[in-house]
Structure formats: structure tokens, C-alpha cells
């Protein structure tokens, strides 16, 4: 009479093969769903981080463009200086590199050290920005829009500038209004992009 009793105890203590397979399948499915969820969350987090970095980069470049362009044509007047002994060129010139779109390069001068003249020796008072090969570049040593030797403002390995344009929109009593438009995109993640447009008033143009 011990046989049936032992079989009942074994059945209660363990599980059948079918029950084991079902449990294993459910466990595997749960692990897969958790893994997929974690991967999706990490991907979403990575995209969000790149979007924030791109937005911050755009904000910094926008502030730099506005700050520098407002200074165009400025020189410090003093009793010992006058228009006759300055080397001022036209305040702002809009052009482009031969390989880029129109209105994508802007050149200007300002009296950075406030000595009353635009110094030509170092080139530091000859400023400008241009679009070149996916980068927004800063003018160095008085170079023209077509010359090499400009300095990249964005990290071309991670951020690409897809559009840069400067348009002179209005002129009144020695002041000019310029509209700048800029677009940037993430190199590694398609679809992450930002754009901006700003108006800059130049008082010395």
C-alpha cells in the first residue's frame, strides 16, 4: 500500500515536464521583454542626450554670432584718433566659399583693443564666420572666404552644420539689421537636428 502514496507525494513535491517547459518559456519571455525594454530605454536616453548636446551647442554658437556681429564696424574714438588715421574697411561683407551656398560667409572688422584703428598686423581684428564642409568656421588672421586656415567652431566628428546664411534685411540711419539662419544635425543619429534664426542689429554698419 506504500506505492500509491509515494507517487502522490512525488507529484505534490515537484512538477511535470509540461509544467517545467511552460515555466521555462514564461521565464524566457519575461527576460526577453525586460532586456528589450532596457535596450529601448538606453537608446531613448542616448538620443535625448545627443539632442540636449546639440541644442546646447546651437545656443552657444548663436550667442557667439550675435555678440561678435554687433561689434562690426566699431572703433574707439579719442582726441588722438580720427577717421583720417583709421584703416576701417566696409563694416560687413557677405560672400561665400566657392564650394558653398550663397550668403554663407560674413567678414567684418572691429577695434578689438580700442586703440582707434583697425590693426592689420595680427589679423585679430578681422573677424568672420563661414560655412565650410559641414562646419561653421571662425575667421583667422584676416583670411578671405575662399582661403584655408579658418577655425572650426563645432566638433565635426559629432555635429554637422547643414545650413548657414546671412541676409541684410534693413538699413536706417547708419544701422543695419541682419538675419542669420543656422541648422545643425547629429552625425551619428539621423533625425536629430536643430535650427535657429536670429536678427542682429549692427549700429556701426
PDB file of C-alpha atoms in Angstrom:
ATOM      1  CA  UNK A   1       0.000   0.000   0.000  1.00  0.00           C
ATOM      2  CA  UNK A   2       3.024   2.344   0.075  1.00  0.00           C
ATOM      3  CA  UNK A   3       3.371   2.691  -3.757  1.00  0.00           C
ATOM      4  CA  UNK A   4       0.377   4.988  -4.500  1.00  0.00           C
ATOM      5  CA  UNK A   5       1.185   7.124  -1.502  1.00  0.00           C
ATOM      6  CA  UNK A   6       4.765   7.692  -2.687  1.00  0.00           C
ATOM      7  CA  UNK A   7       3.566   8.649  -6.192  1.00  0.00           C
ATOM      8  CA  UNK A   8       1.195  11.197  -4.716  1.00  0.00           C
ATOM      9  CA  UNK A   9       3.958  12.703  -2.606  1.00  0.00           C
ATOM     10  CA  UNK A  10       6.326  12.961  -5.610  1.00  0.00           C
ATOM     11  CA  UNK A  11       3.668  14.705  -7.700  1.00  0.00           C
ATOM     12  CA  UNK A  12       2.975  17.201  -4.956  1.00  0.00           C
ATOM     13  CA  UNK A  13       6.684  17.870  -4.338  1.00  0.00           C
ATOM     14  CA  UNK A  14       7.744  18.570  -7.972  1.00  0.00           C
ATOM     15  CA  UNK A  15       6.302  19.473 -11.372  1.00  0.00           C
ATOM     16  CA  UNK A  16       5.614  17.613 -14.536  1.00  0.00           C
ATOM     17  CA  UNK A  17       7.717  18.021 -17.676  1.00  0.00           C
ATOM     18  CA  UNK A  18       4.970  20.047 -19.353  1.00  0.00           C
ATOM     19  CA  UNK A  19       4.741  22.371 -16.354  1.00  0.00           C
ATOM     20  CA  UNK A  20       8.508  22.811 -16.393  1.00  0.00           C
ATOM     21  CA  UNK A  21       8.557  23.666 -20.108  1.00  0.00           C
ATOM     22  CA  UNK A  22       5.740  26.183 -19.669  1.00  0.00           C
ATOM     23  CA  UNK A  23       7.502  27.817 -16.744  1.00  0.00           C
ATOM     24  CA  UNK A  24      10.767  27.974 -18.696  1.00  0.00           C
ATOM     25  CA  UNK A  25       9.028  29.553 -21.692  1.00  0.00           C
ATOM     26  CA  UNK A  26       7.363  32.142 -19.483  1.00  0.00           C
ATOM     27  CA  UNK A  27      10.650  32.939 -17.774  1.00  0.00           C
ATOM     28  CA  UNK A  28      12.469  33.282 -21.090  1.00  0.00           C
ATOM     29  CA  UNK A  29       9.735  35.527 -22.449  1.00  0.00           C
ATOM     30  CA  UNK A  30       9.933  37.715 -19.354  1.00  0.00           C
ATOM     31  CA  UNK A  31      13.706  38.022 -19.593  1.00  0.00           C
ATOM     32  CA  UNK A  32      13.472  38.914 -23.275  1.00  0.00           C
ATOM     33  CA  UNK A  33      10.881  41.594 -22.605  1.00  0.00           C
ATOM     34  CA  UNK A  34      12.976  43.049 -19.795  1.00  0.00           C
ATOM     35  CA  UNK A  35      16.123  43.020 -21.968  1.00  0.00           C
ATOM     36  CA  UNK A  36      14.267  44.644 -24.863  1.00  0.00           C
ATOM     37  CA  UNK A  37      12.825  47.262 -22.550  1.00  0.00           C
ATOM     38  CA  UNK A  38      16.224  48.102 -21.094  1.00  0.00           C
ATOM     39  CA  UNK A  39      17.760  48.352 -24.571  1.00  0.00           C
ATOM     40  CA  UNK A  40      14.948  50.617 -25.759  1.00  0.00           C
ATOM     41  CA  UNK A  41      15.345  52.811 -22.674  1.00  0.00           C
ATOM     42  CA  UNK A  42      19.102  53.116 -23.191  1.00  0.00           C
ATOM     43  CA  UNK A  43      18.582  54.022 -26.848  1.00  0.00           C
ATOM     44  CA  UNK A  44      15.985  56.637 -25.949  1.00  0.00           C
ATOM     45  CA  UNK A  45      18.300  58.040 -23.267  1.00  0.00           C
ATOM     46  CA  UNK A  46      21.182  58.234 -25.753  1.00  0.00           C
ATOM     47  CA  UNK A  47      19.003  60.071 -28.273  1.00  0.00           C
ATOM     48  CA  UNK A  48      17.857  62.504 -25.588  1.00  0.00           C
ATOM     49  CA  UNK A  49      21.437  63.190 -24.523  1.00  0.00           C
ATOM     50  CA  UNK A  50      22.512  63.927 -28.101  1.00  0.00           C
ATOM     51  CA  UNK A  51      19.501  66.196 -28.583  1.00  0.00           C
ATOM     52  CA  UNK A  52      20.436  68.167 -25.469  1.00  0.00           C
ATOM     53  CA  UNK A  53      24.089  68.414 -26.530  1.00  0.00           C
ATOM     54  CA  UNK A  54      23.089  69.597 -29.994  1.00  0.00           C
ATOM     55  CA  UNK A  55      20.698  72.184 -28.570  1.00  0.00           C
ATOM     56  CA  UNK A  56      23.357  73.493 -26.171  1.00  0.00           C
ATOM     57  CA  UNK A  57      25.908  73.703 -28.992  1.00  0.00           C
ATOM     58  CA  UNK A  58      23.441  75.671 -31.104  1.00  0.00           C
ATOM     59  CA  UNK A  59      22.739  78.043 -28.213  1.00  0.00           C
ATOM     60  CA  UNK A  60      26.459  78.742 -27.706  1.00  0.00           C
ATOM     61  CA  UNK A  61      27.115  79.347 -31.394  1.00  0.00           C
ATOM     62  CA  UNK A  62      24.032  81.562 -31.663  1.00  0.00           C
ATOM     63  CA  UNK A  63      25.273  83.696 -28.744  1.00  0.00           C
ATOM     64  CA  UNK A  64      28.748  83.939 -30.294  1.00  0.00           C
ATOM     65  CA  UNK A  65      27.371  85.040 -33.667  1.00  0.00           C
ATOM     66  CA  UNK A  66      25.181  87.705 -32.106  1.00  0.00           C
ATOM     67  CA  UNK A  67      27.872  89.051 -29.768  1.00  0.00           C
ATOM     68  CA  UNK A  68      30.557  89.300 -32.452  1.00  0.00           C
ATOM     69  CA  UNK A  69      28.380  90.692 -35.225  1.00  0.00           C
ATOM     70  CA  UNK A  70      27.071  93.510 -33.018  1.00  0.00           C
ATOM     71  CA  UNK A  71      30.658  94.773 -32.770  1.00  0.00           C
ATOM     72  CA  UNK A  72      31.141  95.035 -36.544  1.00  0.00           C
ATOM     73  CA  UNK A  73      32.490  98.411 -37.622  1.00  0.00           C
ATOM     74  CA  UNK A  74      33.250  99.612 -34.105  1.00  0.00           C
ATOM     75  CA  UNK A  75      36.343 101.653 -33.425  1.00  0.00           C
ATOM     76  CA  UNK A  76      37.294 103.597 -30.316  1.00  0.00           C
ATOM     77  CA  UNK A  77      37.371 107.333 -30.918  1.00  0.00           C
ATOM     78  CA  UNK A  78      39.642 109.508 -28.795  1.00  0.00           C
ATOM     79  CA  UNK A  79      41.194 113.004 -29.103  1.00  0.00           C
ATOM     80  CA  UNK A  80      44.269 111.439 -30.705  1.00  0.00           C
ATOM     81  CA  UNK A  81      42.386 109.387 -33.287  1.00  0.00           C
ATOM     82  CA  UNK A  82      40.063 110.300 -36.095  1.00  0.00           C
ATOM     83  CA  UNK A  83      38.550 108.802 -39.217  1.00  0.00           C
ATOM     84  CA  UNK A  84      41.545 110.068 -41.179  1.00  0.00           C
ATOM     85  CA  UNK A  85      44.058 107.785 -39.465  1.00  0.00           C
ATOM     86  CA  UNK A  86      41.970 104.612 -39.235  1.00  0.00           C
ATOM     87  CA  UNK A  87      42.146 101.706 -41.633  1.00  0.00           C
ATOM     88  CA  UNK A  88      38.469 100.830 -41.476  1.00  0.00           C
ATOM     89  CA  UNK A  89      37.113  98.769 -44.356  1.00  0.00           C
ATOM     90  CA  UNK A  90      33.382  98.423 -45.089  1.00  0.00           C
ATOM     91  CA  UNK A  91      31.856  97.187 -41.848  1.00  0.00           C
ATOM     92  CA  UNK A  92      30.385  93.937 -43.189  1.00  0.00           C
ATOM     93  CA  UNK A  93      30.951  91.897 -46.344  1.00  0.00           C
ATOM     94  CA  UNK A  94      28.696  88.945 -47.184  1.00  0.00           C
ATOM     95  CA  UNK A  95      30.043  86.355 -49.589  1.00  0.00           C
ATOM     96  CA  UNK A  96      30.641  82.585 -49.698  1.00  0.00           C
ATOM     97  CA  UNK A  97      33.256  79.927 -50.303  1.00  0.00           C
ATOM     98  CA  UNK A  98      33.272  78.726 -53.906  1.00  0.00           C
ATOM     99  CA  UNK A  99      32.086  75.265 -52.828  1.00  0.00           C
ATOM    100  CA  UNK A 100      29.268  76.502 -50.562  1.00  0.00           C
ATOM    101  CA  UNK A 101      25.905  78.210 -50.967  1.00  0.00           C
ATOM    102  CA  UNK A 102      25.477  81.970 -51.395  1.00  0.00           C
ATOM    103  CA  UNK A 103      25.450  84.268 -48.339  1.00  0.00           C
ATOM    104  CA  UNK A 104      27.207  81.649 -46.192  1.00  0.00           C
ATOM    105  CA  UNK A 105      30.273  83.727 -45.297  1.00  0.00           C
ATOM    106  CA  UNK A 106      30.392  87.029 -43.439  1.00  0.00           C
ATOM    107  CA  UNK A 107      33.501  89.180 -42.883  1.00  0.00           C
ATOM    108  CA  UNK A 108      33.835  92.251 -40.686  1.00  0.00           C
ATOM    109  CA  UNK A 109      36.298  94.301 -38.638  1.00  0.00           C
ATOM    110  CA  UNK A 110      36.164  95.982 -35.248  1.00  0.00           C
ATOM    111  CA  UNK A 111      38.592  97.792 -32.972  1.00  0.00           C
ATOM    112  CA  UNK A 112      39.140  94.982 -30.500  1.00  0.00           C
ATOM    113  CA  UNK A 113      41.933  96.617 -28.485  1.00  0.00           C
ATOM    114  CA  UNK A 114      40.241 100.043 -28.644  1.00  0.00           C
ATOM    115  CA  UNK A 115      43.277 101.908 -29.953  1.00  0.00           C
ATOM    116  CA  UNK A 116      41.243 103.804 -32.507  1.00  0.00           C
ATOM    117  CA  UNK A 117      42.380 101.872 -35.587  1.00  0.00           C
ATOM    118  CA  UNK A 118      41.812  98.503 -37.175  1.00  0.00           C
ATOM    119  CA  UNK A 119      45.154  96.752 -36.814  1.00  0.00           C
ATOM    120  CA  UNK A 120      46.288  94.825 -39.862  1.00  0.00           C
ATOM    121  CA  UNK A 121      49.429  93.180 -38.479  1.00  0.00           C
ATOM    122  CA  UNK A 122      47.961  90.348 -36.398  1.00  0.00           C
ATOM    123  CA  UNK A 123      44.589  89.977 -38.092  1.00  0.00           C
ATOM    124  CA  UNK A 124      42.821  89.534 -34.764  1.00  0.00           C
ATOM    125  CA  UNK A 125      40.539  92.468 -35.507  1.00  0.00           C
ATOM    126  CA  UNK A 126      39.397  90.934 -38.792  1.00  0.00           C
ATOM    127  CA  UNK A 127      36.512  88.692 -37.763  1.00  0.00           C
ATOM    128  CA  UNK A 128      34.102  86.479 -39.658  1.00  0.00           C
ATOM    129  CA  UNK A 129      32.152  83.252 -39.921  1.00  0.00           C
ATOM    130  CA  UNK A 130      31.584  80.893 -42.815  1.00  0.00           C
ATOM    131  CA  UNK A 131      30.040  77.549 -43.720  1.00  0.00           C
ATOM    132  CA  UNK A 132      32.632  75.107 -44.989  1.00  0.00           C
ATOM    133  CA  UNK A 133      32.346  71.360 -45.497  1.00  0.00           C
ATOM    134  CA  UNK A 134      29.773  70.750 -42.753  1.00  0.00           C
ATOM    135  CA  UNK A 135      31.342  73.084 -40.230  1.00  0.00           C
ATOM    136  CA  UNK A 136      30.784  76.647 -39.092  1.00  0.00           C
ATOM    137  CA  UNK A 137      34.220  78.232 -39.084  1.00  0.00           C
ATOM    138  CA  UNK A 138      35.700  81.314 -37.401  1.00  0.00           C
ATOM    139  CA  UNK A 139      37.946  83.649 -39.375  1.00  0.00           C
ATOM    140  CA  UNK A 140      41.634  83.633 -38.510  1.00  0.00           C
ATOM    141  CA  UNK A 141      44.328  86.192 -39.435  1.00  0.00           C
ATOM    142  CA  UNK A 142      42.126  88.149 -41.819  1.00  0.00           C
ATOM    143  CA  UNK A 143      41.588  85.333 -44.307  1.00  0.00           C
ATOM    144  CA  UNK A 144      39.047  85.655 -47.122  1.00  0.00           C
ATOM    145  CA  UNK A 145      36.010  83.437 -47.631  1.00  0.00           C
ATOM    146  CA  UNK A 146      37.915  81.248 -50.119  1.00  0.00           C
ATOM    147  CA  UNK A 147      41.157  80.839 -48.184  1.00  0.00           C
ATOM    148  CA  UNK A 148      42.121  77.963 -45.902  1.00  0.00           C
ATOM    149  CA  UNK A 149      43.142  78.340 -42.271  1.00  0.00           C
ATOM    150  CA  UNK A 150      39.798  79.053 -40.624  1.00  0.00           C
ATOM    151  CA  UNK A 151      38.955  77.522 -37.227  1.00  0.00           C
ATOM    152  CA  UNK A 152      36.083  75.046 -36.723  1.00  0.00           C
ATOM    153  CA  UNK A 153      33.528  76.093 -34.110  1.00  0.00           C
ATOM    154  CA  UNK A 154      31.705  72.745 -33.977  1.00  0.00           C
ATOM    155  CA  UNK A 155      33.077  69.242 -33.475  1.00  0.00           C
ATOM    156  CA  UNK A 156      32.792  67.851 -36.999  1.00  0.00           C
ATOM    157  CA  UNK A 157      33.047  64.280 -35.694  1.00  0.00           C
ATOM    158  CA  UNK A 158      29.688  64.540 -33.921  1.00  0.00           C
ATOM    159  CA  UNK A 159      27.910  67.654 -35.252  1.00  0.00           C
ATOM    160  CA  UNK A 160      27.369  68.770 -38.842  1.00  0.00           C
ATOM    161  CA  UNK A 161      26.283  72.278 -39.812  1.00  0.00           C
ATOM    162  CA  UNK A 162      23.841  71.796 -42.670  1.00  0.00           C
ATOM    163  CA  UNK A 163      22.908  75.425 -43.287  1.00  0.00           C
ATOM    164  CA  UNK A 164      24.274  78.906 -42.580  1.00  0.00           C
ATOM    165  CA  UNK A 165      23.032  82.082 -44.216  1.00  0.00           C
ATOM    166  CA  UNK A 166      23.340  85.811 -43.546  1.00  0.00           C
ATOM    167  CA  UNK A 167      20.951  88.310 -45.136  1.00  0.00           C
ATOM    168  CA  UNK A 168      20.986  92.084 -44.721  1.00  0.00           C
ATOM    169  CA  UNK A 169      17.307  92.924 -44.272  1.00  0.00           C
ATOM    170  CA  UNK A 170      17.100  96.625 -43.387  1.00  0.00           C
ATOM    171  CA  UNK A 171      19.176  99.798 -43.233  1.00  0.00           C
ATOM    172  CA  UNK A 172      18.315 103.037 -41.443  1.00  0.00           C
ATOM    173  CA  UNK A 173      20.459 105.989 -40.269  1.00  0.00           C
ATOM    174  CA  UNK A 174      23.748 104.137 -40.055  1.00  0.00           C
ATOM    175  CA  UNK A 175      22.254 100.997 -38.534  1.00  0.00           C
ATOM    176  CA  UNK A 176      21.645  97.711 -40.298  1.00  0.00           C
ATOM    177  CA  UNK A 177      19.620  94.645 -39.465  1.00  0.00           C
ATOM    178  CA  UNK A 178      20.956  91.213 -40.351  1.00  0.00           C
ATOM    179  CA  UNK A 179      19.072  87.924 -40.303  1.00  0.00           C
ATOM    180  CA  UNK A 180      21.136  84.827 -39.593  1.00  0.00           C
ATOM    181  CA  UNK A 181      19.830  81.301 -40.014  1.00  0.00           C
ATOM    182  CA  UNK A 182      21.630  78.186 -38.841  1.00  0.00           C
ATOM    183  CA  UNK A 183      20.857  74.463 -38.940  1.00  0.00           C
ATOM    184  CA  UNK A 184      22.806  71.650 -37.295  1.00  0.00           C
ATOM    185  CA  UNK A 185      22.419  67.865 -37.220  1.00  0.00           C
ATOM    186  CA  UNK A 186      23.828  64.965 -35.228  1.00  0.00           C
ATOM    187  CA  UNK A 187      26.317  62.915 -37.240  1.00  0.00           C
ATOM    188  CA  UNK A 188      25.659  59.565 -35.556  1.00  0.00           C
ATOM    189  CA  UNK A 189      21.865  59.664 -35.188  1.00  0.00           C
ATOM    190  CA  UNK A 190      19.774  60.540 -38.207  1.00  0.00           C
ATOM    191  CA  UNK A 191      16.775  62.713 -37.418  1.00  0.00           C
ATOM    192  CA  UNK A 192      18.337  64.632 -34.533  1.00  0.00           C
ATOM    193  CA  UNK A 193      18.584  68.208 -35.794  1.00  0.00           C
ATOM    194  CA  UNK A 194      18.061  71.779 -34.621  1.00  0.00           C
ATOM    195  CA  UNK A 195      17.533  75.089 -36.396  1.00  0.00           C
ATOM    196  CA  UNK A 196      17.544  78.724 -35.355  1.00  0.00           C
ATOM    197  CA  UNK A 197      17.085  82.169 -36.833  1.00  0.00           C
ATOM    198  CA  UNK A 198      18.079  85.449 -35.238  1.00  0.00           C
ATOM    199  CA  UNK A 199      18.067  89.149 -36.051  1.00  0.00           C
ATOM    200  CA  UNK A 200      21.150  91.185 -35.168  1.00  0.00           C
ATOM    201  CA  UNK A 201      21.211  94.970 -35.193  1.00  0.00           C
ATOM    202  CA  UNK A 202      24.558  96.469 -36.158  1.00  0.00           C
ATOM    203  CA  UNK A 203      24.991 100.074 -35.097  1.00  0.00           C
ATOM    204  CA  UNK A 204      28.263 100.825 -36.910  1.00  0.00           C
ATOM    205  CA  UNK A 205      27.454  99.482 -40.352  1.00  0.00           C
TER     206      UNK A 205
END
